[in-house]
Coordinates of C-alpha atoms in Angstrom, one line a residue:
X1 CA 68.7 74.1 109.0
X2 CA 70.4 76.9 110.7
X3 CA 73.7 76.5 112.6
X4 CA 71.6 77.4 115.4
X5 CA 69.6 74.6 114.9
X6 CA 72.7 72.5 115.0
X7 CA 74.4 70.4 118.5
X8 CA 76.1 73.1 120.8
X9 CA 79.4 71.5 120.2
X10 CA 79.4 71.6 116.5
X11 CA 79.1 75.3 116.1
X12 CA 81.5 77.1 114.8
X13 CA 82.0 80.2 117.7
X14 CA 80.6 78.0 120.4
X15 CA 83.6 75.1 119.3
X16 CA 86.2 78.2 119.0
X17 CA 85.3 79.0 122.9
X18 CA 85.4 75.1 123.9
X19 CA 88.2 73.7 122.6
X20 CA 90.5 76.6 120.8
X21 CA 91.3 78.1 117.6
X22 CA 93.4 75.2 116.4
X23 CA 90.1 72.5 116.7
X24 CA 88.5 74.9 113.7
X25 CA 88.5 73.9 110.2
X26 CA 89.6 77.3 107.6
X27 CA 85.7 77.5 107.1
X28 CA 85.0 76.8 110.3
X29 CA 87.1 80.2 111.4
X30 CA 85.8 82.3 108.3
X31 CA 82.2 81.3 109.7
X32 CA 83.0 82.7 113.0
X33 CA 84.5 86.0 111.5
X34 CA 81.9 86.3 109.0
X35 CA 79.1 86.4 111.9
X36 CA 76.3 85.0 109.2
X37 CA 75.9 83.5 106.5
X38 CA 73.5 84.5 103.4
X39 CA 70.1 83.8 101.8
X40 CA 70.0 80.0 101.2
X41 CA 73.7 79.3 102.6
X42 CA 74.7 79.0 106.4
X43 CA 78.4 80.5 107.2
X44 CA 80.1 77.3 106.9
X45 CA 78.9 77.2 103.4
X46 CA 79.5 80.6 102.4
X47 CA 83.4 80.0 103.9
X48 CA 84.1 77.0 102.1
X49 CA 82.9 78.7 98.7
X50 CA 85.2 81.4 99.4
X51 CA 88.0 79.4 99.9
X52 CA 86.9 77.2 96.6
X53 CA 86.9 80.7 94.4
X54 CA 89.9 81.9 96.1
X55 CA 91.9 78.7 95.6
X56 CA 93.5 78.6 99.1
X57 CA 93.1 80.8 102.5
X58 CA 95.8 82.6 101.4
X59 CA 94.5 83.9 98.2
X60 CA 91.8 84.7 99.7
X61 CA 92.9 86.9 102.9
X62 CA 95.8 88.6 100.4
X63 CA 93.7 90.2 97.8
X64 CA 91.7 93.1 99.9
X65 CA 92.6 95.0 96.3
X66 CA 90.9 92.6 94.4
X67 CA 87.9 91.3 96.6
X68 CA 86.5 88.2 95.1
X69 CA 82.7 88.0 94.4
X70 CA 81.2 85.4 95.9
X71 CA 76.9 85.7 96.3
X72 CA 76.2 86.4 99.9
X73 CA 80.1 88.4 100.5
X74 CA 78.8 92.2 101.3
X75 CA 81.0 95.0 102.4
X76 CA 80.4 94.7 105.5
X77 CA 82.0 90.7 105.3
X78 CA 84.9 91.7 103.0
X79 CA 85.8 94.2 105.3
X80 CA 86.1 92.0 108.7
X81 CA 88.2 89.8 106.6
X82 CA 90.2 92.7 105.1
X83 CA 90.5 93.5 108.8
X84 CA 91.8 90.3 109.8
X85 CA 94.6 90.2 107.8
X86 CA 95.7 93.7 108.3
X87 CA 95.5 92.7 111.8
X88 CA 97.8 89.6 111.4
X89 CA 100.2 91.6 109.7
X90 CA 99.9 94.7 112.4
X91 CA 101.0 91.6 115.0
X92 CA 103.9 90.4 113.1
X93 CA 104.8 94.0 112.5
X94 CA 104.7 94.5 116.4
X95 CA 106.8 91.5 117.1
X96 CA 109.4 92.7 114.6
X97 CA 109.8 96.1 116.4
X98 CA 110.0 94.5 119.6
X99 CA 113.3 93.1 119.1
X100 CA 116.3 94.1 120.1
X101 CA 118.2 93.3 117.2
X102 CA 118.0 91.2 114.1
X103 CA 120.7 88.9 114.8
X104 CA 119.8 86.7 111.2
X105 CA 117.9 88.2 108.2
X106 CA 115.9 85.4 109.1
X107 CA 114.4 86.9 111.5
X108 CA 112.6 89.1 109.0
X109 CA 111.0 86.7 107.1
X110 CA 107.8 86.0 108.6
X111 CA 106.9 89.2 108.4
X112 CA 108.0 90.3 105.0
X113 CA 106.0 86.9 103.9
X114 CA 102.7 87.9 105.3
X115 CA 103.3 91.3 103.3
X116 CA 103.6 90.0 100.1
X117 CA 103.6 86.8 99.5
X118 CA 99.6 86.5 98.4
X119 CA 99.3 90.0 96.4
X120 CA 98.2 89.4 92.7
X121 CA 101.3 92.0 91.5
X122 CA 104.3 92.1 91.7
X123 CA 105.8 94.2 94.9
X124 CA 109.4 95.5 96.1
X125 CA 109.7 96.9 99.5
X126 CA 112.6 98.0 101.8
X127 CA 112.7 96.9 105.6
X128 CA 114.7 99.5 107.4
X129 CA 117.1 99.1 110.0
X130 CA 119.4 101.2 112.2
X131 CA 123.1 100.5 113.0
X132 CA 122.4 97.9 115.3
X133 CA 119.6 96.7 113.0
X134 CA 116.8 97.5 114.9
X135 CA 113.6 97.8 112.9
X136 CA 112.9 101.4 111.8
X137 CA 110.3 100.6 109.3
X138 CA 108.8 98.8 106.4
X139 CA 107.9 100.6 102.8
X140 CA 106.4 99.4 99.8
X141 CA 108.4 101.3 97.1
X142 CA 107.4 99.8 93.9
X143 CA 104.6 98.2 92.4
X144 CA 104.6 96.3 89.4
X145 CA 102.0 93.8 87.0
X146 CA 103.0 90.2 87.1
X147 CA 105.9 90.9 84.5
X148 CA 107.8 92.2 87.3
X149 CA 108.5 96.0 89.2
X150 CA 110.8 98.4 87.4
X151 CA 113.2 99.4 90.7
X152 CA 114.8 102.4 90.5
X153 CA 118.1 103.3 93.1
X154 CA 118.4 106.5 93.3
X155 CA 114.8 106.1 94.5
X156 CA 115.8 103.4 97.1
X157 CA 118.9 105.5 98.0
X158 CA 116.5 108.7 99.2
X159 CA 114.2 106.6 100.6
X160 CA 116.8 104.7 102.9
X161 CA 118.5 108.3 103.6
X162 CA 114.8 109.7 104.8
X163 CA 114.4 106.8 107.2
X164 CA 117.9 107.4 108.5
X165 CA 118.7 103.9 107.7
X166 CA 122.4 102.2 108.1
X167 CA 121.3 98.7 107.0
X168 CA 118.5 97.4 104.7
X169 CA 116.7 94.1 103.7
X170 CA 114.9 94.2 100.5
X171 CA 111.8 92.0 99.8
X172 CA 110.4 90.8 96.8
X173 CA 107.4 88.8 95.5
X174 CA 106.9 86.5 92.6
X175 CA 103.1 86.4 91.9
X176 CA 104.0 82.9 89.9
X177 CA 104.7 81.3 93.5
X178 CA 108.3 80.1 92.3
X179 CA 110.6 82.1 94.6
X180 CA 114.2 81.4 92.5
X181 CA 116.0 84.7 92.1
X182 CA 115.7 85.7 88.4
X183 CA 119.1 86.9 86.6
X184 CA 117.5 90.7 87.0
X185 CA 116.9 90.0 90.9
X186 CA 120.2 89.2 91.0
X187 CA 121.8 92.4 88.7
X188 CA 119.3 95.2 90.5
X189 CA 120.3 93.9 94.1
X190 CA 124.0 94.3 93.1
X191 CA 122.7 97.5 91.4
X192 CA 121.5 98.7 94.7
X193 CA 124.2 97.6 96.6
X194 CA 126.5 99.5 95.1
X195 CA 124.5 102.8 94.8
X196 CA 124.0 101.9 99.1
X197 CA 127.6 101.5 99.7
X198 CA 127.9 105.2 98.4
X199 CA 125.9 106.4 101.0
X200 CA 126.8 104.2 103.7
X201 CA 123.8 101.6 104.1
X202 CA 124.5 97.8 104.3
X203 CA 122.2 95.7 102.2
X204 CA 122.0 92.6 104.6
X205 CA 119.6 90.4 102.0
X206 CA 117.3 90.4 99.8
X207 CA 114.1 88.0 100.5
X208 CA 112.6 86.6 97.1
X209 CA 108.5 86.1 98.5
X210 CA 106.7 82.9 96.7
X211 CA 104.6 80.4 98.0
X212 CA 107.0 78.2 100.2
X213 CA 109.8 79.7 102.4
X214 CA 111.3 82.7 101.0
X215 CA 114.5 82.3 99.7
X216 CA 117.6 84.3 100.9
X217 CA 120.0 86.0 98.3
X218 CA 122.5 86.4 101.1
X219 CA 122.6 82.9 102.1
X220 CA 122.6 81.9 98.5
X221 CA 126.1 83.8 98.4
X222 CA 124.3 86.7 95.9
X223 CA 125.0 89.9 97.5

């Protein structure tokens, strides 16, 4: 049986439009973005395989690098959910240049965690900010293996001169999920703090990416 042969109120896009996004299960809302299923498998189905190969939503929506092969998971599917997430991340993006100032480093997190937090390798990347730390921009700047990134400053340093920068907020990930700040997190953030100060640009925090809340080197007391 079809989902078109099922009740009205139990399929997927008709449910979305009747009660809301939130009433969905995950499969529920990769059925509705995946438009179809495949030969012998209805969208549900095919959704909550995904999400069993992937491990978790997550995983799944932050590997458009790696897409995982599942039977019945074309181009045309791995690209509307490839879609989605650049989508999600577009929106935070948008939210973070809307305002007026980043009164906490907090503020930044959200959207530093929907960069990396998922990706597969390891990632370092520079938020930008002016001198009233408004948002000029996000770059990745160095991409690494699970092992770790190899950072260099006199890289960061041109990098935070080009984008006119007077303040920065660096962002990690750790691909293991455990976001504790290693020993080298903690020497190549002083590191790049003091090759920064040279040039007059304020390193505000550094944001270690894992699988729960990221954690803050600046709150820690690390900077």
């Amino acid at each position: 049986m079809s989902i078109r042969d099922w009740p009205e109120s139990e399929r997927p896009r008709e449910k979305l439009l009747a009660r809301g996004s939130a009433a969905l299960s995950d499969a529920e809302l990769l059925a509705v973005l995946l438009g179809s299923g495949s030969s012998g498998k209805d969208a549900i189905a095919l959704g909550r395989e995904l999400l069993a190969s992937a491990g978790s939503l997550g995983a799944l929506l932050g590997r458009p690098e790696q897409p995982i092969r599942v039977g019945g998971l074309g181009p045309a599917k791995q690209a509307r959910i490839t879609a989605a997430l650049e989508l999600a991340r577009r929106s935070l993006a948008e939210q973070l240049q809307q305002q007026p100032r980043l009164g906490n480093p907090r503020d930044s997190a959200d959207f530093l965690r929907a960069q990396l937090r998922h990706l597969p390798y390891e990632v370092f990347g520079c938020l930008y900010l002016d001198n009233r730390h408004r948002v000029l921009g996000f770059e990745e700047l160095f991409r690494g293996t699970v092992d770790g990134a190899s950072v260099h400053p006199r890289e960061v340093v041109r990098a935070c001169l080009k984008h006119n920068a007077c303040a920065v907020i660096f962002a990690h990930n750790h691909p293991s999920g455990v976001a504790e700040p290693s020993a080298a997190d903690r020497a190549i953030t002083h590191e790049l703090r003091d090759a920064l100060r040279l040039v007059g640009v304020r390193v505000l925090d550094h944001l270690v990416i894992g699988t729960g809340e990221p954690i803050s080197m600046a709150a820690r007391g690390l900077l």
